[in-house]
Short mmCIF file of C-alpha atoms in Angstrom, two decimals:
data_model
loop_
_atom_site.label_atom_id
_atom_site.label_comp_id
_atom_site.label_asym_id
_atom_site.label_seq_id
_atom_site.Cartn_x
_atom_site.Cartn_y
_atom_site.Cartn_z
CA UNK A 1 -80.57 -91.45 51.09
CA UNK A 2 -81.85 -94.99 51.06
CA UNK A 3 -85.60 -95.45 50.68
CA UNK A 4 -87.79 -98.49 51.23
CA UNK A 5 -91.06 -98.68 49.37
CA UNK A 6 -93.79 -101.14 48.42
CA UNK A 7 -93.02 -103.13 45.29
CA UNK A 8 -96.00 -101.90 43.33
CA UNK A 9 -96.27 -100.09 39.99
CA UNK A 10 -96.06 -96.35 40.41
CA UNK A 11 -94.26 -96.47 43.75
CA UNK A 12 -90.94 -95.25 42.42
CA UNK A 13 -92.55 -92.29 40.70
CA UNK A 14 -94.44 -91.54 43.92
CA UNK A 15 -91.14 -91.47 45.76
CA UNK A 16 -89.38 -89.23 43.25
CA UNK A 17 -92.14 -86.69 42.78
CA UNK A 18 -91.77 -85.01 46.20
CA UNK A 19 -88.09 -84.41 45.55
CA UNK A 20 -88.77 -81.99 42.71
CA UNK A 21 -91.70 -80.58 44.68
CA UNK A 22 -89.26 -79.28 47.33
CA UNK A 23 -86.80 -77.98 44.74
CA UNK A 24 -84.37 -80.89 44.88
CA UNK A 25 -82.25 -82.23 42.05
CA UNK A 26 -81.94 -86.01 41.53
CA UNK A 27 -78.41 -87.04 40.65
CA UNK A 28 -78.74 -90.84 40.65
CA UNK A 29 -81.32 -93.54 41.38
CA UNK A 30 -80.08 -97.02 42.27
CA UNK A 31 -82.77 -99.62 42.19
CA UNK A 32 -82.17 -102.99 43.88
CA UNK A 33 -84.58 -105.83 43.29
CA UNK A 34 -82.75 -108.58 45.15
CA UNK A 35 -84.12 -107.59 48.54
CA UNK A 36 -85.99 -110.33 50.47
CA UNK A 37 -89.09 -110.99 48.37
CA UNK A 38 -91.23 -111.83 51.40
CA UNK A 39 -91.22 -108.25 52.61
CA UNK A 40 -92.78 -107.04 49.36
CA UNK A 41 -90.67 -103.96 49.77
CA UNK A 42 -88.22 -102.44 47.38
CA UNK A 43 -84.92 -100.80 48.22
CA UNK A 44 -84.02 -97.70 46.29
CA UNK A 45 -81.04 -95.47 46.82
CA UNK A 46 -81.33 -91.91 45.65
CA UNK A 47 -78.53 -89.39 45.41
CA UNK A 48 -79.88 -85.88 45.37
CA UNK A 49 -79.09 -82.24 45.92
CA UNK A 50 -81.41 -80.32 48.18
CA UNK A 51 -81.54 -76.65 49.06
CA UNK A 52 -80.56 -75.96 52.66
CA UNK A 53 -83.41 -76.62 55.15
CA UNK A 54 -85.76 -78.55 52.86
CA UNK A 55 -85.02 -82.04 54.19
CA UNK A 56 -87.76 -82.19 56.89
CA UNK A 57 -90.41 -81.16 54.36
CA UNK A 58 -89.21 -83.84 51.93
CA UNK A 59 -89.37 -86.51 54.64
CA UNK A 60 -92.96 -85.49 55.48
CA UNK A 61 -94.02 -85.73 51.85
CA UNK A 62 -92.38 -89.14 51.45
CA UNK A 63 -94.11 -90.44 54.54
CA UNK A 64 -97.46 -89.30 53.14
CA UNK A 65 -96.73 -91.36 50.01
CA UNK A 66 -96.12 -94.44 52.15
CA UNK A 67 -92.40 -94.45 51.49
CA UNK A 68 -90.16 -95.02 54.46
CA UNK A 69 -86.67 -93.62 54.54
CA UNK A 70 -84.23 -96.22 55.76
CA UNK A 71 -81.07 -94.15 55.91
CA UNK A 72 -79.88 -90.61 55.13
CA UNK A 73 -76.25 -89.88 54.47
CA UNK A 74 -75.59 -86.20 54.29
CA UNK A 75 -72.69 -84.61 52.44
CA UNK A 76 -72.74 -80.91 53.07
CA UNK A 77 -69.91 -79.84 50.79
CA UNK A 78 -71.08 -81.21 47.49
CA UNK A 79 -69.01 -79.18 45.03
CA UNK A 80 -65.32 -79.77 44.51
CA UNK A 81 -62.76 -77.79 42.59
CA UNK A 82 -59.05 -78.48 42.15
CA UNK A 83 -56.67 -75.58 41.54
CA UNK A 84 -52.92 -75.20 41.34
CA UNK A 85 -51.19 -72.19 42.86
CA UNK A 86 -47.64 -71.13 42.00
CA UNK A 87 -45.57 -68.48 43.75
CA UNK A 88 -43.80 -67.72 46.98
CA UNK A 89 -46.46 -69.51 48.97
CA UNK A 90 -44.66 -69.82 52.30
CA UNK A 91 -43.32 -66.28 52.30
CA UNK A 92 -46.79 -64.96 51.60
CA UNK A 93 -48.39 -66.85 54.50
CA UNK A 94 -50.01 -69.94 53.04
CA UNK A 95 -52.19 -70.48 56.11
CA UNK A 96 -53.65 -67.01 55.66
CA UNK A 97 -54.42 -67.84 52.00
CA UNK A 98 -56.27 -70.97 53.07
CA UNK A 99 -57.96 -69.19 55.95
CA UNK A 100 -59.48 -66.54 53.71
CA UNK A 101 -61.47 -69.23 51.94
CA UNK A 102 -62.34 -71.18 55.08
CA UNK A 103 -63.64 -67.99 56.69
CA UNK A 104 -66.53 -67.88 54.18
CA UNK A 105 -68.16 -70.72 56.14
CA UNK A 106 -69.62 -72.22 52.98
CA UNK A 107 -66.39 -73.20 51.24
CA UNK A 108 -63.32 -74.93 52.63
CA UNK A 109 -59.88 -75.93 51.49
CA UNK A 110 -60.08 -79.67 52.16
CA UNK A 111 -56.78 -80.77 50.69
CA UNK A 112 -53.43 -79.19 50.05
CA UNK A 113 -50.39 -80.78 48.40
CA UNK A 114 -47.30 -78.63 48.44
CA UNK A 115 -44.16 -79.20 46.38
CA UNK A 116 -41.14 -77.49 47.89
CA UNK A 117 -38.47 -76.57 45.35
CA UNK A 118 -35.01 -75.13 45.97
CA UNK A 119 -34.74 -72.22 48.36
CA UNK A 120 -36.04 -68.93 46.96
CA UNK A 121 -37.68 -70.53 43.91
CA UNK A 122 -41.43 -70.32 43.65
CA UNK A 123 -43.30 -73.29 45.07
CA UNK A 124 -46.35 -75.03 43.64
CA UNK A 125 -49.38 -76.34 45.50
CA UNK A 126 -52.51 -78.19 44.54
CA UNK A 127 -55.53 -77.24 46.59
CA UNK A 128 -58.97 -78.77 46.63
CA UNK A 129 -61.83 -76.52 47.63
CA UNK A 130 -65.23 -77.89 48.55
CA UNK A 131 -68.39 -75.83 48.84
CA UNK A 132 -72.09 -76.17 49.56
CA UNK A 133 -73.26 -74.65 46.28
CA UNK A 134 -71.94 -73.69 42.88
CA UNK A 135 -72.38 -70.01 43.70
CA UNK A 136 -70.29 -70.41 46.87
CA UNK A 137 -67.58 -72.08 44.80
CA UNK A 138 -67.50 -69.16 42.40
CA UNK A 139 -67.23 -66.83 45.37
CA UNK A 140 -64.37 -68.85 46.85
CA UNK A 141 -62.49 -68.74 43.55
CA UNK A 142 -63.05 -64.99 43.35
CA UNK A 143 -61.58 -64.62 46.82
CA UNK A 144 -58.60 -66.73 45.79
CA UNK A 145 -58.06 -64.57 42.69
CA UNK A 146 -58.03 -61.48 44.87
CA UNK A 147 -55.51 -63.04 47.25
CA UNK A 148 -53.36 -64.11 44.29
CA UNK A 149 -53.25 -60.61 42.91
CA UNK A 150 -52.30 -59.20 46.28
CA UNK A 151 -49.60 -61.83 46.95
CA UNK A 152 -48.39 -62.10 43.36
CA UNK A 153 -49.37 -65.75 42.97
CA UNK A 154 -50.37 -67.53 39.77
CA UNK A 155 -53.60 -69.47 39.98
CA UNK A 156 -54.32 -72.22 37.52
CA UNK A 157 -58.03 -72.87 37.39
CA UNK A 158 -59.70 -75.94 35.93
CA UNK A 159 -61.13 -75.73 32.42
CA UNK A 160 -64.49 -77.00 33.56
CA UNK A 161 -66.56 -75.45 36.34
CA UNK A 162 -66.92 -77.22 39.67
CA UNK B 1 -58.65 -68.95 -14.39
CA UNK B 2 -58.08 -66.86 -11.30
CA UNK B 3 -55.36 -64.23 -11.09
CA UNK B 4 -53.82 -63.41 -7.72
CA UNK B 5 -51.17 -61.08 -6.35
CA UNK B 6 -49.19 -62.29 -3.34
CA UNK B 7 -47.76 -59.88 -0.75
CA UNK B 8 -45.24 -61.61 1.48
CA UNK B 9 -42.91 -64.34 0.32
CA UNK B 10 -41.94 -65.90 3.64
CA UNK B 11 -43.06 -69.26 4.90
CA UNK B 12 -46.76 -68.82 4.02
CA UNK B 13 -46.22 -67.08 0.66
CA UNK B 14 -43.81 -69.75 -0.48
CA UNK B 15 -46.15 -72.47 0.74
CA UNK B 16 -48.86 -71.02 -1.48
CA UNK B 17 -46.48 -70.80 -4.46
CA UNK B 18 -45.41 -74.43 -3.99
CA UNK B 19 -49.03 -75.61 -3.73
CA UNK B 20 -49.94 -73.72 -6.93
CA UNK B 21 -46.98 -75.34 -8.71
CA UNK B 22 -47.69 -78.81 -7.35
CA UNK B 23 -51.43 -78.90 -7.93
CA UNK B 24 -53.57 -78.06 -10.87
CA UNK B 25 -55.45 -75.23 -9.15
CA UNK B 26 -55.85 -73.01 -12.23
CA UNK B 27 -54.46 -70.02 -10.35
CA UNK B 28 -52.06 -67.57 -12.02
CA UNK B 29 -49.87 -65.23 -9.99
CA UNK B 30 -49.62 -61.84 -11.71
CA UNK B 31 -48.04 -59.89 -8.85
CA UNK B 32 -45.60 -60.84 -6.11
CA UNK B 33 -43.74 -58.82 -3.49
CA UNK B 34 -41.61 -59.38 -0.42
CA UNK B 35 -40.46 -56.57 1.89
CA UNK B 36 -37.67 -55.45 -0.44
CA UNK B 37 -38.75 -56.24 -3.99
CA UNK B 38 -41.59 -57.07 -6.34
CA UNK B 39 -42.64 -58.38 -9.76
CA UNK B 40 -45.66 -57.59 -11.89
CA UNK B 41 -46.36 -59.82 -14.89
CA UNK B 42 -49.87 -60.01 -16.39
CA UNK B 43 -48.87 -63.19 -18.25
CA UNK B 44 -48.03 -65.01 -15.03
CA UNK B 45 -44.93 -64.98 -12.88
CA UNK B 46 -42.51 -67.92 -13.05
CA UNK B 47 -42.98 -69.11 -9.47
CA UNK B 48 -40.28 -71.76 -9.64
CA UNK B 49 -37.70 -69.13 -10.58
CA UNK B 50 -38.96 -66.80 -7.82
CA UNK B 51 -38.72 -69.62 -5.25
CA UNK B 52 -35.18 -70.32 -6.45
CA UNK B 53 -34.12 -66.69 -6.10
CA UNK B 54 -35.61 -66.53 -2.61
CA UNK B 55 -34.09 -69.91 -1.67
CA UNK B 56 -30.65 -68.53 -2.58
CA UNK B 57 -31.14 -65.66 -0.15
CA UNK B 58 -32.04 -63.07 -2.81
CA UNK B 59 -35.11 -60.89 -3.22
CA UNK B 60 -38.08 -62.39 -5.06
CA UNK B 61 -38.18 -59.66 -7.70
CA UNK B 62 -36.91 -56.22 -8.65
CA UNK B 63 -36.08 -53.60 -6.01
CA UNK B 64 -37.86 -51.03 -8.22
CA UNK B 65 -41.26 -52.63 -7.60
CA UNK B 66 -42.75 -52.07 -4.14
CA UNK B 67 -45.62 -53.95 -2.46
CA UNK B 68 -47.70 -50.78 -2.89
CA UNK B 69 -47.00 -50.91 -6.66
CA UNK B 70 -48.21 -54.50 -6.79
CA UNK B 71 -51.41 -53.59 -4.92
CA UNK B 72 -52.12 -50.55 -7.10
CA UNK B 73 -50.90 -51.61 -10.55
CA UNK B 74 -50.91 -55.39 -10.97
CA UNK B 75 -53.79 -57.03 -12.78
CA UNK B 76 -55.37 -59.48 -10.32
CA UNK B 77 -58.72 -60.75 -9.02
CA UNK B 78 -57.61 -61.44 -5.46
CA UNK B 79 -54.92 -59.89 -3.29
CA UNK B 80 -53.29 -62.53 -1.08
CA UNK B 81 -51.83 -60.66 1.89
CA UNK B 82 -49.53 -62.98 3.86
CA UNK B 83 -46.97 -60.68 5.47
CA UNK B 84 -46.09 -60.99 9.19
CA UNK B 85 -48.55 -59.72 11.80
CA UNK B 86 -48.15 -56.27 13.32
CA UNK B 87 -50.45 -56.01 16.35
CA UNK B 88 -49.76 -52.33 16.99
CA UNK B 89 -51.37 -50.75 13.95
CA UNK B 90 -51.68 -53.58 11.40
CA UNK B 91 -49.48 -51.73 8.91
CA UNK B 92 -48.34 -51.90 6.20
CA UNK B 93 -50.80 -54.74 5.56
CA UNK B 94 -53.84 -52.70 6.56
CA UNK B 95 -53.12 -50.03 3.93
CA UNK B 96 -52.54 -52.66 1.24
CA UNK B 97 -55.82 -54.41 2.07
CA UNK B 98 -57.70 -51.10 1.93
CA UNK B 99 -56.03 -50.35 -1.40
CA UNK B 100 -57.06 -53.65 -2.96
CA UNK B 101 -60.64 -53.51 -1.66
CA UNK B 102 -60.88 -49.95 -2.98
CA UNK B 103 -59.88 -51.29 -6.42
CA UNK B 104 -62.75 -53.79 -6.14
CA UNK B 105 -60.37 -56.70 -5.65
CA UNK B 106 -61.10 -59.55 -3.26
CA UNK B 107 -58.67 -60.01 -0.37
CA UNK B 108 -57.49 -63.20 1.35
CA UNK B 109 -55.16 -62.74 4.31
CA UNK B 110 -53.32 -64.73 6.96
CA UNK B 111 -52.38 -61.50 8.74
CA UNK B 112 -53.98 -61.18 12.18
CA UNK B 113 -53.24 -57.47 12.67
CA UNK B 114 -55.66 -55.89 10.18
CA UNK B 115 -58.47 -58.34 10.98
CA UNK B 116 -58.16 -57.96 14.76
CA UNK B 117 -57.84 -54.17 14.58
CA UNK B 118 -60.09 -53.10 11.73
CA UNK B 119 -62.51 -55.84 10.72
CA UNK B 120 -65.75 -53.77 10.79
CA UNK B 121 -64.21 -51.08 8.60
CA UNK B 122 -62.64 -53.57 6.16
CA UNK B 123 -65.81 -55.61 5.91
CA UNK B 124 -67.86 -52.50 5.16
CA UNK B 125 -65.31 -51.50 2.52
CA UNK B 126 -65.46 -54.96 0.94
CA UNK B 127 -69.25 -54.87 0.89
CA UNK B 128 -69.34 -51.38 -0.58
CA UNK B 129 -67.07 -52.61 -3.37
CA UNK B 130 -68.90 -55.90 -3.90
CA UNK B 131 -65.91 -58.09 -3.06
CA UNK B 132 -64.96 -60.73 -0.48
CA UNK B 133 -62.58 -60.40 2.46
CA UNK B 134 -61.55 -63.83 3.76
CA UNK B 135 -59.17 -64.59 6.64
CA UNK B 136 -59.38 -68.31 7.49
CA UNK B 137 -55.59 -68.55 7.87
CA UNK B 138 -55.50 -65.98 10.69
CA UNK B 139 -56.78 -68.48 13.28
CA UNK B 140 -55.44 -72.01 13.86
CA UNK B 141 -53.63 -72.45 10.52
CA UNK B 142 -54.99 -75.44 8.67
CA UNK B 143 -58.16 -75.90 10.76
CA UNK B 144 -61.13 -74.52 8.78
CA UNK B 145 -62.62 -73.09 11.96
CA UNK B 146 -63.98 -69.81 10.59
CA UNK B 147 -65.51 -71.52 7.58
CA UNK B 148 -67.09 -74.17 9.82
CA UNK B 149 -68.62 -71.57 12.11
CA UNK B 150 -69.80 -69.23 9.34
CA UNK B 151 -71.10 -71.84 6.93
CA UNK B 152 -71.47 -75.27 8.49
CA UNK B 153 -72.86 -74.03 11.81
CA UNK B 154 -74.74 -71.10 10.28
CA UNK B 155 -78.04 -71.65 12.12
CA UNK B 156 -76.45 -72.23 15.50
CA UNK B 157 -75.95 -69.87 18.39
CA UNK B 158 -72.43 -70.25 19.72
CA UNK B 159 -72.38 -69.73 23.48
CA UNK B 160 -68.80 -70.59 24.31
CA UNK B 161 -65.63 -71.39 22.50
CA UNK B 162 -62.35 -72.53 24.02
CA UNK B 163 -59.19 -74.29 23.09
CA UNK B 164 -55.50 -74.47 22.35
CA UNK B 165 -54.70 -71.62 19.97
CA UNK B 166 -50.92 -71.53 20.19
CA UNK B 167 -48.75 -74.44 19.06
CA UNK B 168 -45.54 -73.07 20.61
CA UNK B 169 -47.03 -73.02 24.12
CA UNK B 170 -48.63 -76.39 23.57
CA UNK B 171 -45.28 -77.87 22.59
CA UNK B 172 -43.57 -76.39 25.66
CA UNK B 173 -46.28 -77.67 28.03
CA UNK B 174 -46.31 -81.10 26.37
CA UNK B 175 -42.55 -81.40 26.93
CA UNK B 176 -42.69 -80.09 30.52
CA UNK B 177 -45.33 -82.70 31.33
CA UNK B 178 -43.68 -85.60 29.51
CA UNK B 179 -40.07 -85.08 30.59
CA UNK B 180 -40.30 -82.98 33.72
CA UNK B 181 -38.40 -80.17 31.96
CA UNK B 182 -38.37 -76.66 33.34
CA UNK B 183 -40.03 -73.93 31.31
CA UNK B 184 -36.61 -72.61 30.23
CA UNK B 185 -35.42 -76.06 29.08
CA UNK B 186 -38.60 -76.73 27.10
CA UNK B 187 -38.44 -73.27 25.51
CA UNK B 188 -34.81 -73.84 24.47
CA UNK B 189 -35.84 -77.12 22.86
CA UNK B 190 -38.74 -75.44 21.04
CA UNK B 191 -36.34 -72.80 19.69
CA UNK B 192 -33.91 -75.44 18.47
CA UNK B 193 -36.70 -77.12 16.54
CA UNK B 194 -37.89 -73.83 15.05
CA UNK B 195 -41.19 -73.87 16.97
CA UNK B 196 -40.35 -70.75 18.95
CA UNK B 197 -38.98 -67.40 17.77
CA UNK B 198 -35.79 -65.87 19.13
CA UNK B 199 -38.09 -63.51 21.04
CA UNK B 200 -40.93 -65.80 22.14
CA UNK B 201 -42.89 -63.12 24.05
CA UNK B 202 -45.70 -62.98 21.54
CA UNK B 203 -46.40 -66.71 21.95
CA UNK B 204 -45.56 -67.50 25.58
CA UNK B 205 -47.28 -64.45 27.06
CA UNK B 206 -50.50 -65.49 25.32
CA UNK B 207 -50.63 -62.46 22.99
CA UNK B 208 -50.94 -64.58 19.84
CA UNK B 209 -53.80 -66.59 21.35
CA UNK B 210 -55.47 -63.38 22.56
CA UNK B 211 -55.44 -61.85 19.07
CA UNK B 212 -57.08 -64.97 17.70
CA UNK B 213 -59.82 -64.68 20.32
CA UNK B 214 -60.40 -61.04 19.33
CA UNK B 215 -60.70 -62.09 15.67
CA UNK B 216 -63.24 -64.83 16.49
CA UNK B 217 -65.18 -62.60 18.89
CA UNK B 218 -65.43 -59.70 16.45
CA UNK B 219 -65.95 -61.55 13.20
CA UNK B 220 -68.05 -64.57 14.23
CA UNK B 221 -69.65 -63.80 17.60
CA UNK B 222 -70.73 -60.21 16.84
CA UNK B 223 -68.76 -58.85 19.79
CA UNK B 224 -66.75 -55.64 19.70
CA UNK B 225 -63.50 -56.31 21.46
CA UNK B 226 -59.87 -55.26 21.40
CA UNK B 227 -56.71 -56.93 22.63
CA UNK B 228 -57.04 -54.97 25.89
CA UNK B 229 -60.34 -56.73 26.64
CA UNK B 230 -58.60 -60.11 26.88
CA UNK B 231 -57.64 -61.22 30.40
CA UNK B 232 -54.25 -62.70 29.70
CA UNK B 233 -51.78 -64.89 31.62
CA UNK B 234 -48.91 -66.63 29.86
CA UNK B 235 -47.01 -69.82 30.65
CA UNK B 236 -43.64 -68.37 31.69
CA UNK B 237 -44.15 -68.90 35.43
CA UNK B 238 -45.23 -72.54 35.20
CA UNK B 239 -43.15 -75.02 37.15
CA UNK B 240 -42.49 -78.73 36.55
CA UNK B 241 -44.00 -79.26 40.03
CA UNK B 242 -47.29 -77.73 38.92
CA UNK B 243 -47.48 -80.10 35.96
CA UNK B 244 -46.66 -83.03 38.23
CA UNK B 245 -49.37 -82.01 40.71
CA UNK B 246 -51.85 -81.94 37.83
CA UNK B 247 -50.58 -85.28 36.54
CA UNK B 248 -51.25 -86.92 39.92
CA UNK B 249 -54.93 -86.29 39.27
CA UNK B 250 -54.87 -87.55 35.67
CA UNK B 251 -54.86 -83.97 34.49
CA UNK B 252 -52.41 -81.71 32.74
CA UNK B 253 -51.99 -77.97 32.13
CA UNK B 254 -52.68 -76.28 28.79
CA UNK B 255 -52.77 -72.64 27.71
CA UNK B 256 -56.46 -72.19 26.96
CA UNK B 257 -58.10 -69.33 25.12
CA UNK B 258 -61.75 -68.96 26.02
CA UNK B 259 -64.69 -66.81 24.93
CA UNK B 260 -67.92 -66.87 26.94
CA UNK B 261 -70.24 -64.81 24.83
CA UNK B 262 -73.01 -63.88 27.24
CA UNK B 263 -70.65 -62.97 30.08
CA UNK B 264 -68.48 -61.03 27.62
CA UNK B 265 -65.42 -62.93 28.86
CA UNK B 266 -62.30 -63.27 26.74
CA UNK B 267 -59.44 -64.93 28.52
CA UNK B 268 -56.16 -66.67 27.86
CA UNK B 269 -54.66 -68.53 30.80
CA UNK B 270 -53.07 -71.82 31.80
CA UNK B 271 -55.83 -74.19 32.93
CA UNK B 272 -56.05 -77.63 34.48
CA UNK B 273 -57.53 -80.04 31.92
CA UNK B 274 -58.31 -83.75 32.32
CA UNK B 275 -55.88 -85.75 30.20
CA UNK B 276 -58.82 -87.54 28.60
CA UNK B 277 -60.29 -84.24 27.38
CA UNK B 278 -60.29 -83.91 23.57
CA UNK B 279 -58.49 -80.57 23.85
CA UNK B 280 -55.42 -82.21 25.31
CA UNK B 281 -53.43 -82.51 22.09
CA UNK B 282 -49.71 -83.18 21.85
CA UNK B 283 -46.88 -81.13 20.39
CA UNK B 284 -47.64 -78.12 18.22
CA UNK B 285 -51.23 -79.10 17.40
CA UNK B 286 -54.16 -76.74 17.92
CA UNK B 287 -57.61 -77.80 19.16
CA UNK B 288 -60.80 -75.80 19.62
CA UNK B 289 -64.14 -76.78 21.14
CA UNK B 290 -67.22 -74.84 20.07
CA UNK B 291 -70.39 -75.06 22.18
CA UNK B 292 -73.55 -74.55 20.13
CA UNK B 293 -77.28 -74.83 20.75
CA UNK B 294 -78.23 -77.10 17.84
CA UNK B 295 -75.10 -79.04 17.00
CA UNK B 296 -73.94 -79.54 20.59
CA UNK B 297 -70.20 -79.47 21.23
CA UNK B 298 -67.75 -79.80 18.37
CA UNK B 299 -63.99 -80.12 18.69
CA UNK B 300 -61.62 -79.30 15.83
CA UNK B 301 -58.04 -80.56 15.93
CA UNK B 302 -55.27 -79.85 13.46
CA UNK B 303 -52.01 -78.12 12.62
CA UNK B 304 -52.08 -74.50 13.69
CA UNK B 305 -49.02 -73.34 11.79
CA UNK B 306 -46.58 -74.35 9.07
CA UNK B 307 -45.97 -73.31 5.50
CA UNK B 308 -48.14 -75.87 3.67
CA UNK B 309 -50.80 -75.99 6.40
CA UNK B 310 -51.37 -72.23 6.41
CA UNK B 311 -51.28 -72.23 2.60
CA UNK B 312 -54.11 -74.77 2.76
CA UNK B 313 -56.33 -72.25 4.55
CA UNK B 314 -55.42 -69.46 2.09
CA UNK B 315 -56.12 -71.68 -0.93
CA UNK B 316 -59.41 -72.76 0.62
CA UNK B 317 -60.42 -69.09 0.79
CA UNK B 318 -59.29 -68.48 -2.80
CA UNK B 319 -61.33 -71.36 -4.16
CA UNK B 320 -64.30 -70.27 -2.04
CA UNK B 321 -64.18 -66.87 -3.74
CA UNK B 322 -63.75 -68.38 -7.19
CA UNK B 323 -66.77 -70.67 -6.68
CA UNK B 324 -68.97 -67.74 -5.76
CA UNK B 325 -67.70 -64.80 -7.69
CA UNK B 326 -64.79 -64.85 -10.02
CA UNK B 327 -65.89 -67.69 -12.26
CA UNK B 328 -66.91 -66.42 -15.69
CA UNK B 329 -65.90 -62.86 -14.87
#
């Protein structure tokens, strides 16, 4: 979100404090001083994670501090995980594999790149899953593991967590 | 002067003999045995002659002297047990190690079987007899990983440990990524270069890496695990397409062994790793990252196999024991 605040000592802290008060996690703060000096206002962009449903409360708190929110850009699916799947993907109904993750509602397959080899050889695909939370990502990967066992697919997971 | 008896005169045993000959280590070999023969000589065995006999395809000593004779009768301070690994029951190495510890002799081994299968028992036996049991060479060849974790990182809590524990798989994956080879082509190349055995199952199915995880879990992380506790997937089903798909995202695929202590997870599986990650090493190298509370993350990289490299780990253990115990005895 992009905030506008008075260019006075302590204002930035005043703007950040409510974020932790509502259980949010600040990922980045971008501070721009080259805004029109006459307005005596300061532009700050903050990237943050917020539990579902806490945004209205945060906006109230910010308003009380005299900070106005200029713009909010929301990205619902914050976590991303890339996996590679090897096996007879088409014969085992690839769209069903994808659908089982999408059906969770909180994780989605957002990208799929499929390499088609010679007929009857196993194919390889790279899939990107996005989810709202880390826990949902773990759940999605667990679902995928279950599907892989059932359909005899090999899943290559990333070394690092989402 | 330290007197040792060597069981096993293959790649590792000969590497140790050559290092003793080449360097002034003040180590005398009083017993030596391969699978078919043995020598006992309290005055010191002529290692050059034994290497020559072995190099000409012969036995290292006399067929009348068995490994068990060397263990029971030779006059030594440390038994160096460097025979090939048996993951089923650890024998005959396990019996020989028990025999030496029972005689109040220190033991240094590169043999994964006895350590993975019977470490608590062997350690108790060593303690009861007031001697050392050291096994640095069982995991990642030349990398002093066990020493670093036991000594250098002594005050740390290790929460997670992961890395490339098998050089054969790493070579195959490196070649598949670099040249677009199929698994079969890369394996054939690894065989030609002597990096893979005629039967590569042990390496490519991740069994070798899994045993190393069991050793680290049981001996360093105070876990009680067996080979069956390791979730294991090998590299045999990997396709050149999969490596290319990883490459498109500046990543590659490596066979990674991983221990997550709190979750009790031991797993060996191919994983997607960013190419810039320190664990992405080329060829037959090994690399291990250790996550600790005080020291942060540490990554160790080095040669995981080879005659001289494995001998380095064995000699490190021998000199460790001499520093602390044998000197002046």
